[in-house]
mmCIF file of C-alpha atoms in Angstrom:
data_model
loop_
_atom_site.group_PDB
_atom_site.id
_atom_site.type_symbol
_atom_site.label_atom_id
_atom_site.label_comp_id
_atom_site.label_asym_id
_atom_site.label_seq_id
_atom_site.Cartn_x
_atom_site.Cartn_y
_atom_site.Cartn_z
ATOM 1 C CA UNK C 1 -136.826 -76.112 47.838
ATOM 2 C CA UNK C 2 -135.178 -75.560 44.609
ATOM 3 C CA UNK C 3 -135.829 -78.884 42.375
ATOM 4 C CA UNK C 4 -134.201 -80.526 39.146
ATOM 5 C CA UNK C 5 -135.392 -79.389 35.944
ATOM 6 C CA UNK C 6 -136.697 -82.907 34.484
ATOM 7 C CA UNK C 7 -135.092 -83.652 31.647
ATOM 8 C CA UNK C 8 -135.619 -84.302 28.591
ATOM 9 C CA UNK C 9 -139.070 -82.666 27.629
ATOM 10 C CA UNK C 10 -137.968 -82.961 23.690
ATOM 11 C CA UNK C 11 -140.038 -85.939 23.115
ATOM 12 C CA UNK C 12 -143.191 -84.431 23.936
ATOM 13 C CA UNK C 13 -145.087 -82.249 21.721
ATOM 14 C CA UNK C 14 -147.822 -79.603 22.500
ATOM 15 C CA UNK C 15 -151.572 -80.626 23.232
ATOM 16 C CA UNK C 16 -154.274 -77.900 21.641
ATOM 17 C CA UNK C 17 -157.367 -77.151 23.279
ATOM 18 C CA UNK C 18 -159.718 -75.529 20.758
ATOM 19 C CA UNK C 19 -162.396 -73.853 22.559
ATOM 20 C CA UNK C 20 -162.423 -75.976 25.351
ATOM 21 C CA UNK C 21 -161.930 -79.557 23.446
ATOM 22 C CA UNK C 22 -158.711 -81.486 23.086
ATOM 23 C CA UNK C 23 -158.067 -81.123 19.433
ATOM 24 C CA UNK C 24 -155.526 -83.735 17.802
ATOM 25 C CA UNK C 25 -155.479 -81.838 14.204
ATOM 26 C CA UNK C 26 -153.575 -79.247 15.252
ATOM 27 C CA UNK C 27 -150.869 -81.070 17.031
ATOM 28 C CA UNK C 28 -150.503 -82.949 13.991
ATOM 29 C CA UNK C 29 -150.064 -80.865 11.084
ATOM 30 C CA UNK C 30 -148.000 -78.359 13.424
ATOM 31 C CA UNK C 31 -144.826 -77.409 11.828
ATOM 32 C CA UNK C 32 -143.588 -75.230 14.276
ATOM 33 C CA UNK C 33 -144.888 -73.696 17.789
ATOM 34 C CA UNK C 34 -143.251 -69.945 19.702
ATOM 35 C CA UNK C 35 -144.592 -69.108 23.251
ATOM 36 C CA UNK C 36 -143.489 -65.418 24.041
ATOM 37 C CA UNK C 37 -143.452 -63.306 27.341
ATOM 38 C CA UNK C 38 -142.073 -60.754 28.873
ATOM 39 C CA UNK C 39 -141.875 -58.925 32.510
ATOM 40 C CA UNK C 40 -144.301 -56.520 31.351
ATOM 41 C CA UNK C 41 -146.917 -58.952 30.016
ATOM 42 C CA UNK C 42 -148.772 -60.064 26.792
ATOM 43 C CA UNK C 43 -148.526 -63.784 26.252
ATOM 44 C CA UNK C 44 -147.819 -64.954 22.609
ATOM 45 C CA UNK C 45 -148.657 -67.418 20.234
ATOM 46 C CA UNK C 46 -147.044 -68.310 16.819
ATOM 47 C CA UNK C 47 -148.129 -71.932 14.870
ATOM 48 C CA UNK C 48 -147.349 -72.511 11.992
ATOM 49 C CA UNK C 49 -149.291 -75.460 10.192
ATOM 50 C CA UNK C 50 -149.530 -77.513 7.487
ATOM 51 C CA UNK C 51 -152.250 -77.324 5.649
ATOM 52 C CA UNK C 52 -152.828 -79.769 3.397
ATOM 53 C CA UNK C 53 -154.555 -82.745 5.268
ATOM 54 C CA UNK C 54 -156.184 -86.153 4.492
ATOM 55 C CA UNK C 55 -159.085 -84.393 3.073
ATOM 56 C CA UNK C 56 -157.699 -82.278 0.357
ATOM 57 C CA UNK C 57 -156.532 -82.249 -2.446
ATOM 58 C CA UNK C 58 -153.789 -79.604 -2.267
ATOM 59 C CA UNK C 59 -155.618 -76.805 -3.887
ATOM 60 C CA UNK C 60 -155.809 -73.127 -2.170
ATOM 61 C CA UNK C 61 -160.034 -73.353 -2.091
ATOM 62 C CA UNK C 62 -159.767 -76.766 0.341
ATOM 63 C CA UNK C 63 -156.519 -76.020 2.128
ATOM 64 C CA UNK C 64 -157.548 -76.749 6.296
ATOM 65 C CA UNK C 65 -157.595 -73.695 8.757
ATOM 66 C CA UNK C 66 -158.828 -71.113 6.671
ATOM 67 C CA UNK C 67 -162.476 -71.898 6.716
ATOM 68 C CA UNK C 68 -163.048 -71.171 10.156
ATOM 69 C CA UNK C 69 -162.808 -74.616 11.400
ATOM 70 C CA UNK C 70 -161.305 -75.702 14.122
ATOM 71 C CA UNK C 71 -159.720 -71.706 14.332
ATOM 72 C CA UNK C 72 -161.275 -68.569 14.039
ATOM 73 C CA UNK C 73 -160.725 -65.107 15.194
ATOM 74 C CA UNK C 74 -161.795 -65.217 18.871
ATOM 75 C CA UNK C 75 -161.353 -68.446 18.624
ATOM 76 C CA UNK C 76 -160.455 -69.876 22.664
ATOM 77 C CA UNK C 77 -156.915 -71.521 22.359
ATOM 78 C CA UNK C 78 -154.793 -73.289 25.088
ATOM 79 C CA UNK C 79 -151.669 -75.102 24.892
ATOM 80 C CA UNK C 80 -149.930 -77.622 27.096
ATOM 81 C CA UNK C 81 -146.589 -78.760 27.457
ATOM 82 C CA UNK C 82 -144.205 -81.239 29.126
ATOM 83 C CA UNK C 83 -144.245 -84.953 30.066
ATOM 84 C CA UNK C 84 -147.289 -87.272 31.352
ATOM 85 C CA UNK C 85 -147.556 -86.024 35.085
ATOM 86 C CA UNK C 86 -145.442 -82.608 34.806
ATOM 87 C CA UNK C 87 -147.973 -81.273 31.779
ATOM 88 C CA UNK C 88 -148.441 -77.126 32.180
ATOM 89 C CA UNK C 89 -150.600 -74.983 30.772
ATOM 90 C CA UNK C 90 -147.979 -72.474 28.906
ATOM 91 C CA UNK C 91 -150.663 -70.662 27.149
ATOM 92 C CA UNK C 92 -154.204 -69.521 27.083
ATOM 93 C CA UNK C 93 -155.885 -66.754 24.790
ATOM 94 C CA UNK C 94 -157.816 -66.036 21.386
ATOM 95 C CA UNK C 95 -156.960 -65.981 18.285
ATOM 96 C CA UNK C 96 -156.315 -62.709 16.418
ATOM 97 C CA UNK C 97 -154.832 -63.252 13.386
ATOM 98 C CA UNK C 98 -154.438 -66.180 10.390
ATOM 99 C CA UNK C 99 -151.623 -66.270 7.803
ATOM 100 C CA UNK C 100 -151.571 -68.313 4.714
ATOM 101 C CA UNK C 101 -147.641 -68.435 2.813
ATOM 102 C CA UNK C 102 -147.040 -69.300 -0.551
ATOM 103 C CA UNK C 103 -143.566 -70.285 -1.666
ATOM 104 C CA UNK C 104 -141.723 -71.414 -5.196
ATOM 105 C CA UNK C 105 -141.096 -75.307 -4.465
ATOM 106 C CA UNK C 106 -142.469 -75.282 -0.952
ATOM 107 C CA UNK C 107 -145.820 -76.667 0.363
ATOM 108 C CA UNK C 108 -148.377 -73.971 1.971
ATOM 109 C CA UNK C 109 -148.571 -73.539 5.665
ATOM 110 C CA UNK C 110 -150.649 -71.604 7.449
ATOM 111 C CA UNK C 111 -149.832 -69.226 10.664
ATOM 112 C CA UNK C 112 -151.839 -68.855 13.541
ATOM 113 C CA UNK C 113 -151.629 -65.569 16.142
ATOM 114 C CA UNK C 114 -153.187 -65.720 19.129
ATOM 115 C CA UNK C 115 -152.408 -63.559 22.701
ATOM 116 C CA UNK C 116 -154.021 -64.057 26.375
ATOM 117 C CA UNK C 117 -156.333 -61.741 28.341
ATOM 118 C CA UNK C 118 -153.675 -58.505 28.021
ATOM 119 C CA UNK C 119 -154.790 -58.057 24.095
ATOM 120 C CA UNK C 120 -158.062 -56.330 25.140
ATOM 121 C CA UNK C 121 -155.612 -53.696 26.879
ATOM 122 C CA UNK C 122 -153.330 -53.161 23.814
ATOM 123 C CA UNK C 123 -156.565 -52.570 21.577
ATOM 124 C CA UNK C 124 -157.981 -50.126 24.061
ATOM 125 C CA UNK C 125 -156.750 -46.452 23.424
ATOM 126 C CA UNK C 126 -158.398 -44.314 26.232
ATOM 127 C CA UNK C 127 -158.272 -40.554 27.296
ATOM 128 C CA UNK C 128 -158.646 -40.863 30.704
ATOM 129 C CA UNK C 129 -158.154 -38.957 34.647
ATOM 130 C CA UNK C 130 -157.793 -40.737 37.610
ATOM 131 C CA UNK C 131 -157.950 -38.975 40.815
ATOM 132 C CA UNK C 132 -156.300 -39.996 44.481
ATOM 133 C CA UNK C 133 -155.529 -43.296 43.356
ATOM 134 C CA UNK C 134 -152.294 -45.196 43.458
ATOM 135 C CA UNK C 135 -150.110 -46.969 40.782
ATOM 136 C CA UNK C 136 -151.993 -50.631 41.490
ATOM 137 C CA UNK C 137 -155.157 -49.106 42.086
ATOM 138 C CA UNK C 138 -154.594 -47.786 38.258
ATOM 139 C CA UNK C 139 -154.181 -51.443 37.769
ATOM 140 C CA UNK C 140 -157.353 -52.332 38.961
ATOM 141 C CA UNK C 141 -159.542 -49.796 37.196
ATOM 142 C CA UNK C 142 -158.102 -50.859 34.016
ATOM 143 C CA UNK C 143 -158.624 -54.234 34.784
ATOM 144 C CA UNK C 144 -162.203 -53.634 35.781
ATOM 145 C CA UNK C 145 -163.108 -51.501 32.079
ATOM 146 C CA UNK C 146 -162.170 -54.654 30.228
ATOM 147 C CA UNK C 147 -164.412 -57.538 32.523
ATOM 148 C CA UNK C 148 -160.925 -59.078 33.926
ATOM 149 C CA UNK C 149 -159.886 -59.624 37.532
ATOM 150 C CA UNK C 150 -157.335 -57.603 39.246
ATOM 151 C CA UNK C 151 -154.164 -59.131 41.868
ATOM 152 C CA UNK C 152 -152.199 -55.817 42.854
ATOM 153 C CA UNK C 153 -149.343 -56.052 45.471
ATOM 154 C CA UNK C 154 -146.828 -53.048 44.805
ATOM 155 C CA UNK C 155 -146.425 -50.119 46.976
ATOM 156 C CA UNK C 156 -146.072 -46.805 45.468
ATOM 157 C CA UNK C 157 -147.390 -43.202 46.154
ATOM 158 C CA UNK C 158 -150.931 -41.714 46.118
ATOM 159 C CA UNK C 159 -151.327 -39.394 43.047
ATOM 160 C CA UNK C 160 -154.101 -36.547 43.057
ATOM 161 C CA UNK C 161 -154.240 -36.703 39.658
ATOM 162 C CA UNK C 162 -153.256 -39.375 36.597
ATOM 163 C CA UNK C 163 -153.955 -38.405 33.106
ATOM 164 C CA UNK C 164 -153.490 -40.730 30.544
ATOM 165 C CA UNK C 165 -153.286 -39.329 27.043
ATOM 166 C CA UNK C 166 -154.581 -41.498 23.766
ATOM 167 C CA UNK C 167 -152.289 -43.899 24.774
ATOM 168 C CA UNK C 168 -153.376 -48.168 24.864
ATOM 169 C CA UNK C 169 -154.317 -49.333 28.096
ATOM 170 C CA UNK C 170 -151.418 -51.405 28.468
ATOM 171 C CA UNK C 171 -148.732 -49.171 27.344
ATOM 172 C CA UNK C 172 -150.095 -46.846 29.817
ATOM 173 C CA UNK C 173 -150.047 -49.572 32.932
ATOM 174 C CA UNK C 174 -146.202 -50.669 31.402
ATOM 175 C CA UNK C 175 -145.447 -47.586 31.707
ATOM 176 C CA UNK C 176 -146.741 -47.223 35.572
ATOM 177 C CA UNK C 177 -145.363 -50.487 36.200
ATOM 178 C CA UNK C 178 -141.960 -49.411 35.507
ATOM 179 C CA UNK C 179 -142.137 -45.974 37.452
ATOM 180 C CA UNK C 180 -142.407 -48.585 40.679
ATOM 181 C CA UNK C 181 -140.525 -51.282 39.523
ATOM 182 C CA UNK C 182 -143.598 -53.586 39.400
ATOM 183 C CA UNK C 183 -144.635 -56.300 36.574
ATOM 184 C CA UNK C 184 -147.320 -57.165 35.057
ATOM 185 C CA UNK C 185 -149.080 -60.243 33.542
ATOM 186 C CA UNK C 186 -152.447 -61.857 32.754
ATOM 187 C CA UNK C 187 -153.167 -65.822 34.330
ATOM 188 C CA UNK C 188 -155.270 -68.568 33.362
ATOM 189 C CA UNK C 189 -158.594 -67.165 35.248
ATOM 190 C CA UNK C 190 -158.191 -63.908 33.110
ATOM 191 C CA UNK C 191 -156.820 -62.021 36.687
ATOM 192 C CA UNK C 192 -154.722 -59.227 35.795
ATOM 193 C CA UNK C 193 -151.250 -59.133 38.117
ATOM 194 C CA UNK C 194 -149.848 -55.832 38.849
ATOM 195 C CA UNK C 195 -146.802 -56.597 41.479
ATOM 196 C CA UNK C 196 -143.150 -56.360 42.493
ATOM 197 C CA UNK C 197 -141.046 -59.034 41.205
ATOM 198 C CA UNK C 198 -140.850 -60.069 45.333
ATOM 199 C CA UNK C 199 -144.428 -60.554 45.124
ATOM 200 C CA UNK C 200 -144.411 -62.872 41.873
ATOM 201 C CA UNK C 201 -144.608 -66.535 42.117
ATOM 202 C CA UNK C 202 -142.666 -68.651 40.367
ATOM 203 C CA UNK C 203 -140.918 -72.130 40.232
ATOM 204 C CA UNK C 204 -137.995 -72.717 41.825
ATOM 205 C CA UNK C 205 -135.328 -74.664 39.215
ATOM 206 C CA UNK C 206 -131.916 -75.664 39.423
ATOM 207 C CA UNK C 207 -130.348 -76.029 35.502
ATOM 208 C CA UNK C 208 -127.122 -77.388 35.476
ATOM 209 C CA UNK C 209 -125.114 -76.689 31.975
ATOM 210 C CA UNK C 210 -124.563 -79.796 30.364
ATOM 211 C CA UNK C 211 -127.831 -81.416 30.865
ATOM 212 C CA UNK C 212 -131.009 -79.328 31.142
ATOM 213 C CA UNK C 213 -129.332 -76.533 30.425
ATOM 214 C CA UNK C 214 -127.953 -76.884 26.647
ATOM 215 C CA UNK C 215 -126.871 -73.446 26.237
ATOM 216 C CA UNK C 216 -125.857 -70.357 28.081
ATOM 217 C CA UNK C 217 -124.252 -67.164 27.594
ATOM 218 C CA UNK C 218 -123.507 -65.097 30.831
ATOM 219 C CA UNK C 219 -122.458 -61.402 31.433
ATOM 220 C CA UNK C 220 -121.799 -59.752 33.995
ATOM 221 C CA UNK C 221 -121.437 -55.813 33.154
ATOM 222 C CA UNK C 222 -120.957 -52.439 34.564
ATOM 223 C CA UNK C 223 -122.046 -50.201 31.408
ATOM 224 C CA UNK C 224 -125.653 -49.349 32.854
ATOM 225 C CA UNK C 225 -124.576 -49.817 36.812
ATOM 226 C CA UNK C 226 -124.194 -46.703 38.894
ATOM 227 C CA UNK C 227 -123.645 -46.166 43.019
ATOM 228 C CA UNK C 228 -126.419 -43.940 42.869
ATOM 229 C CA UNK C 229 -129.861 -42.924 41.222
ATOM 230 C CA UNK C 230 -130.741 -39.462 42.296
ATOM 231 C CA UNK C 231 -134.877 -38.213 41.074
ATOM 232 C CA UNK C 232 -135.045 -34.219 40.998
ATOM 233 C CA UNK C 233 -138.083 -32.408 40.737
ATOM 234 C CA UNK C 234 -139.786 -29.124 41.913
ATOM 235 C CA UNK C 235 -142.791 -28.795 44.021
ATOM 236 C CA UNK C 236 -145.170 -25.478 42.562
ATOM 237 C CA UNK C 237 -147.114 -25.971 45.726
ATOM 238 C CA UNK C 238 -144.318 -26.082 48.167
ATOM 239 C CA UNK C 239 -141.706 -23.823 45.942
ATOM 240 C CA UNK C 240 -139.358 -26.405 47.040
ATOM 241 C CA UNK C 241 -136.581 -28.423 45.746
ATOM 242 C CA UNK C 242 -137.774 -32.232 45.397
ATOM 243 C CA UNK C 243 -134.326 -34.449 45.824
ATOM 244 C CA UNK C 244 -134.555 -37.827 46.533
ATOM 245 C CA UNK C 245 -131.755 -40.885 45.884
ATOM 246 C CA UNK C 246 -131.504 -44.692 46.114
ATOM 247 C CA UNK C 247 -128.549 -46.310 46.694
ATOM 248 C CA UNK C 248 -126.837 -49.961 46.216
ATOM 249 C CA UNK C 249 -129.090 -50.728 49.550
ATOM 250 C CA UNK C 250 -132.482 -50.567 47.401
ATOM 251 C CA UNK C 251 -131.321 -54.711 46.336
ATOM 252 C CA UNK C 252 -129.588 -55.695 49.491
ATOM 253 C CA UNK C 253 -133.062 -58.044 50.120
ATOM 254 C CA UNK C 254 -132.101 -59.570 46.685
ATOM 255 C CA UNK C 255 -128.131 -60.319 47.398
ATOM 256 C CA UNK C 256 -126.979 -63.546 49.113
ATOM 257 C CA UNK C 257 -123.585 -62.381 49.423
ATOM 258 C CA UNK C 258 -121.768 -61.548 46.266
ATOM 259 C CA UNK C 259 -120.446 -58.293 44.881
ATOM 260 C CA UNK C 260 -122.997 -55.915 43.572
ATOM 261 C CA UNK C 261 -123.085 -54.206 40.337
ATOM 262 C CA UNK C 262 -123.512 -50.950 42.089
ATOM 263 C CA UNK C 263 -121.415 -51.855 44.596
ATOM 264 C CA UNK C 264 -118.014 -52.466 42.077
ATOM 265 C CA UNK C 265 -119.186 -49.835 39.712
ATOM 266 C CA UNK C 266 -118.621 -47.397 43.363
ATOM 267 C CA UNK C 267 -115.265 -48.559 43.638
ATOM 268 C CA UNK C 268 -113.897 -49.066 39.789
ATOM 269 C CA UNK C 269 -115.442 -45.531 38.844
ATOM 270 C CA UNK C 270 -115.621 -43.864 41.637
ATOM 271 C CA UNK C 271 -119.310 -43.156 42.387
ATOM 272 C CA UNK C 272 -120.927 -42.833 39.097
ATOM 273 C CA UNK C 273 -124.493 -41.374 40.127
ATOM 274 C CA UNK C 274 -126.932 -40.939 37.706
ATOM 275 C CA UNK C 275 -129.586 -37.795 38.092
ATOM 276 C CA UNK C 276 -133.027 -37.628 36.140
ATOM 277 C CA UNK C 277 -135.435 -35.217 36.517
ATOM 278 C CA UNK C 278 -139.175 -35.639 36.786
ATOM 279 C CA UNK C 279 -142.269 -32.885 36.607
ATOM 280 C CA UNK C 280 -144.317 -34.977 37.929
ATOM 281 C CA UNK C 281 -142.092 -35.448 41.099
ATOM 282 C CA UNK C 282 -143.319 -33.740 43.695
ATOM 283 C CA UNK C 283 -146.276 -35.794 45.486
ATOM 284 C CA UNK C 284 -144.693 -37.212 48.516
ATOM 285 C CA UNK C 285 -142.536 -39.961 48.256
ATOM 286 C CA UNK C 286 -142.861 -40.326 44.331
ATOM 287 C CA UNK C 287 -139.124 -39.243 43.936
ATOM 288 C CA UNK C 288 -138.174 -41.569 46.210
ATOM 289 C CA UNK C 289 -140.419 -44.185 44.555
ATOM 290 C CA UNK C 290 -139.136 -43.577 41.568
ATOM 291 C CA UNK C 291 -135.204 -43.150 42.207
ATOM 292 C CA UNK C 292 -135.365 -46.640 43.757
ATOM 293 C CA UNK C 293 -137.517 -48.148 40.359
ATOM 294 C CA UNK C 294 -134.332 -47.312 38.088
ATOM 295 C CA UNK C 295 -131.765 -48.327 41.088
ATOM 296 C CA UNK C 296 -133.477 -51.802 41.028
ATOM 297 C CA UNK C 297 -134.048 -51.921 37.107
ATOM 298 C CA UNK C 298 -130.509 -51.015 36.771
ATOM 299 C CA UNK C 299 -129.198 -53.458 39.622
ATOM 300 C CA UNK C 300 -130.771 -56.506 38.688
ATOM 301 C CA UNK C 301 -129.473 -56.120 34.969
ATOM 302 C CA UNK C 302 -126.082 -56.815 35.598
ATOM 303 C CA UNK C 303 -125.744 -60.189 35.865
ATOM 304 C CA UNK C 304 -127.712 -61.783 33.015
ATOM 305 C CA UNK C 305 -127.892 -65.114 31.481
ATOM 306 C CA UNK C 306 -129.020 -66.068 27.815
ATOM 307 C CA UNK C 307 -129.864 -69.856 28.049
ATOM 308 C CA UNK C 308 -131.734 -72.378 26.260
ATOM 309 C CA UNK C 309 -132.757 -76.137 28.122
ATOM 310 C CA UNK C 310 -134.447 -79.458 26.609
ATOM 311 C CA UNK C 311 -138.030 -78.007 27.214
ATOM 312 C CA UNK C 312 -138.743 -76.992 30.554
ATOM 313 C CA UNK C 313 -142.849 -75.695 31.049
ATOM 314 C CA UNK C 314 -142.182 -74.082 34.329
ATOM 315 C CA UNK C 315 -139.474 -71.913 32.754
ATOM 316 C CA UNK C 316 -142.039 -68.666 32.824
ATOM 317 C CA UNK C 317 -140.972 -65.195 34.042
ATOM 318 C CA UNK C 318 -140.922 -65.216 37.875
ATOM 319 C CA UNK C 319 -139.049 -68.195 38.154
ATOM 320 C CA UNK C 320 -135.933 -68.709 40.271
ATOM 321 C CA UNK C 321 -133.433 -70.395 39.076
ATOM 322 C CA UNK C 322 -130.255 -71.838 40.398
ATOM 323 C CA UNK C 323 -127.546 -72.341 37.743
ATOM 324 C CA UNK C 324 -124.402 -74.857 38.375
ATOM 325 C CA UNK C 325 -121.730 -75.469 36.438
ATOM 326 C CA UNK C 326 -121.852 -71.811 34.820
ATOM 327 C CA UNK C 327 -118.032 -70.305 36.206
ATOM 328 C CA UNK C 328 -117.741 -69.080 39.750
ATOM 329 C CA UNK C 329 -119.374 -65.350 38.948
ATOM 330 C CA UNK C 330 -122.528 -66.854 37.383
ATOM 331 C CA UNK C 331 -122.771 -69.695 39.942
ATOM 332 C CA UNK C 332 -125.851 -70.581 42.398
ATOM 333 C CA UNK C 333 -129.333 -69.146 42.927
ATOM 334 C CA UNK C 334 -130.758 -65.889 43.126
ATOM 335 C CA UNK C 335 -131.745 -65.455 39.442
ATOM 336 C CA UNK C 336 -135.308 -64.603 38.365
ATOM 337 C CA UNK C 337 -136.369 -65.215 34.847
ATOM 338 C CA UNK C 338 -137.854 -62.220 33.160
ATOM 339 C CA UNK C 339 -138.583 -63.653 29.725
ATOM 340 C CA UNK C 340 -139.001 -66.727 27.805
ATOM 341 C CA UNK C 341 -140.260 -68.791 24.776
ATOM 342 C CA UNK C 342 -141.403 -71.926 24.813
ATOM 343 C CA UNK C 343 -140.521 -73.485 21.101
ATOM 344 C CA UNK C 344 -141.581 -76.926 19.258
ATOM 345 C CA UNK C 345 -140.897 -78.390 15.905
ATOM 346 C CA UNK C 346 -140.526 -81.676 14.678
ATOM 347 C CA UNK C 347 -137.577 -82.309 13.817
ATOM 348 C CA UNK C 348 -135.567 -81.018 17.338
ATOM 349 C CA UNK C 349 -138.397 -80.907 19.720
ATOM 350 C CA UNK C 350 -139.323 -78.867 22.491
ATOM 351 C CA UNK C 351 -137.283 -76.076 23.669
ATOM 352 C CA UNK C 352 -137.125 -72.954 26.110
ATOM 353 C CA UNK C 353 -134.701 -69.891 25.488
ATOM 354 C CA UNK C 354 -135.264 -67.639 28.463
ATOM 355 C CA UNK C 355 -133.179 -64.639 29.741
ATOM 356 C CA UNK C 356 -132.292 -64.324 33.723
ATOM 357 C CA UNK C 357 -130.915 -62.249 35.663
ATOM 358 C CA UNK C 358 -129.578 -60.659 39.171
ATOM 359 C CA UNK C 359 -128.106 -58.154 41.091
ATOM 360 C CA UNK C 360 -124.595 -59.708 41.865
ATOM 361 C CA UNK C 361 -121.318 -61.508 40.209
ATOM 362 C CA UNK C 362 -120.085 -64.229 42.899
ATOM 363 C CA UNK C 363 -116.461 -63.885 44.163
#
């Protein structure tokens, strides 16, 4: 059942856990707080602090959080947001980087960097060849080399053979995760997801414009829609032609009943198709695979919605939203958030800017 954001979270600011302790320094000398994440992973943390506390005397040698204590790199860090009795955990990684600024006329304040489990992946460059595997079972030997838990749900093709070329460990499983239209992200227990956005959990919100929701900007647009993705490729062992489509059927399981963006852009231009071509095509069903990846990416674009609510911890990517009081093509459910941030500062409080979006305008 899709339930009320509460509203207002403004009023309540972040709590920091410093490896594994509640620690009430940070929260207050914070000056301001970003949360950042995407469909495709990495978690990330931006506080800036103030650093000149009861206990010194202004000076660069005893400004706080640059002597290791409470934050250092490595450093265990975990945030939580929202009201008493609706808190969430929005965060949880290490830091990875500290920042001290300097300005003409302006106090110091100190920046700390921090990203979840996914970091060990970007600092990982690996020359690697996987044999008979799938795209989540890639996943899941990744996930294994750096000591993390796997969760794979996305059906794709079995490959003979995967090479992945000095490339980071997660640009390389971004870049399989968008060849099946899968996501990827890291939880709280350190378990790497690999999954289709069907198989991602998420809160279910309503946001109605005017009260949680305290800005929007909708769109609904046909530049990157076509009625049909076609994936060509040849097949040395075969010597045949690989030709696969996907159609404006590929998000039927994701429409409740409006108009399409394939579906118009059929009618208003005709049939625009769009044809790539692929060498590494020709393993059974990978055309196919892949043909209905850039249908979907390109499907669920078209509708999209730029908002920003009161502060709203369950606002993460996965989450369905139903939006009222938007204009008849933006109205109602079916929207899934793929990215957010989770801001706080003093002086307005605690907001969320996220980007949603699906498949179809409403008539």
């Amino acid at each position: 059942m899709t339930e009320p954001a509460v509203h207002p979270y403004s009023s309540h600011a972040p709590v920091f856990t410093v490896g594994g302790r509640t620690d009430g320094r940070l929260g207050r000398d914070l000056l301001r707080l970003d949360i950042e994440e995407g469909p495709l992973g990495l978690r990330t943390l931006v506080a800036h602090l103030h650093p000149v506390g009861p206990d010194s005397d202004g000076s660069a040698e005893s400004l706080s959080y640059l002597d290791g204590e409470p934050l250092d790199f490595g450093t265990r860090l975990t945030v939580t947001l929202g009201p008493p009795g609706g808190e969430r955990r929005v965060f949880q990684g290490t830091v990875s980087g500290l920042e001290v600024t300097f300005a003409e006329g302006a106090a110091p304040h100190v920046t700390v960097f921090a990203e979840d489990a996914l970091m060990r992946l970007r600092l990982a460059h690996s020359t690697v060849s996987y044999e008979n595997t799938t795209d989540a079972g890639l996943a899941e030997t990744v996930a294994g080399r750096h000591g993390l838990g796997s969760a794979t749900d996305a059906d794709g093709p079995t490959y003979p053979l995967v090479q992945q070329w000095d490339q980071s460990d997660l640009a390389f499983l971004r870049e399989r995760a968008l060849r099946v239209a899968a996501e990827l992200w890291a939880d709280a227990d350190d378990v790497l997801h690999f999954a289709t956005r069907d198989k991602r959990p998420g809160a279910r919100l309503r946001l109605v414009q005017g009260n949680e929701l305290i800005e929007a900007h909708c769109r609904a647009d046909l530049a990157h829609q076509r009625a049909e993705v076609r994936m060509l490729g040849w097949d040395d062992q075969a010597a045949a032609e690989v030709d696969e489509a996907a159609g404006e059927d590929v998000v039927t399981a994701e429409a409740t009943g409006g108009r399409s963006g394939p579906g118009i852009a059929a009618r208003v231009y005709h049939g625009p198709r769009l044809t790539r071509s692929r060498r590494d095509a020709p393993v059974a069903g990978t055309g196919q695979a892949y043909a209905r990846a850039e249908m979907l990416r390109r499907a669920r674009g078209f509708v999209t919605v730029d908002g920003v609510t009161a502060g709203t911890p369950d606002l993460m990517p996965g989450a369905h939203l139903d939006l009222r009081r938007v204009g008849r093509p933006f109205e109602g459910d079916g929207y899934r958030v793929v990215r957010c941030r989770h801001s706080y500062d003093p002086s307005i409080g605690y907001r969320t800017a996220f980007r949603a979006e699906r498949p179809e305008a409403r008539s």
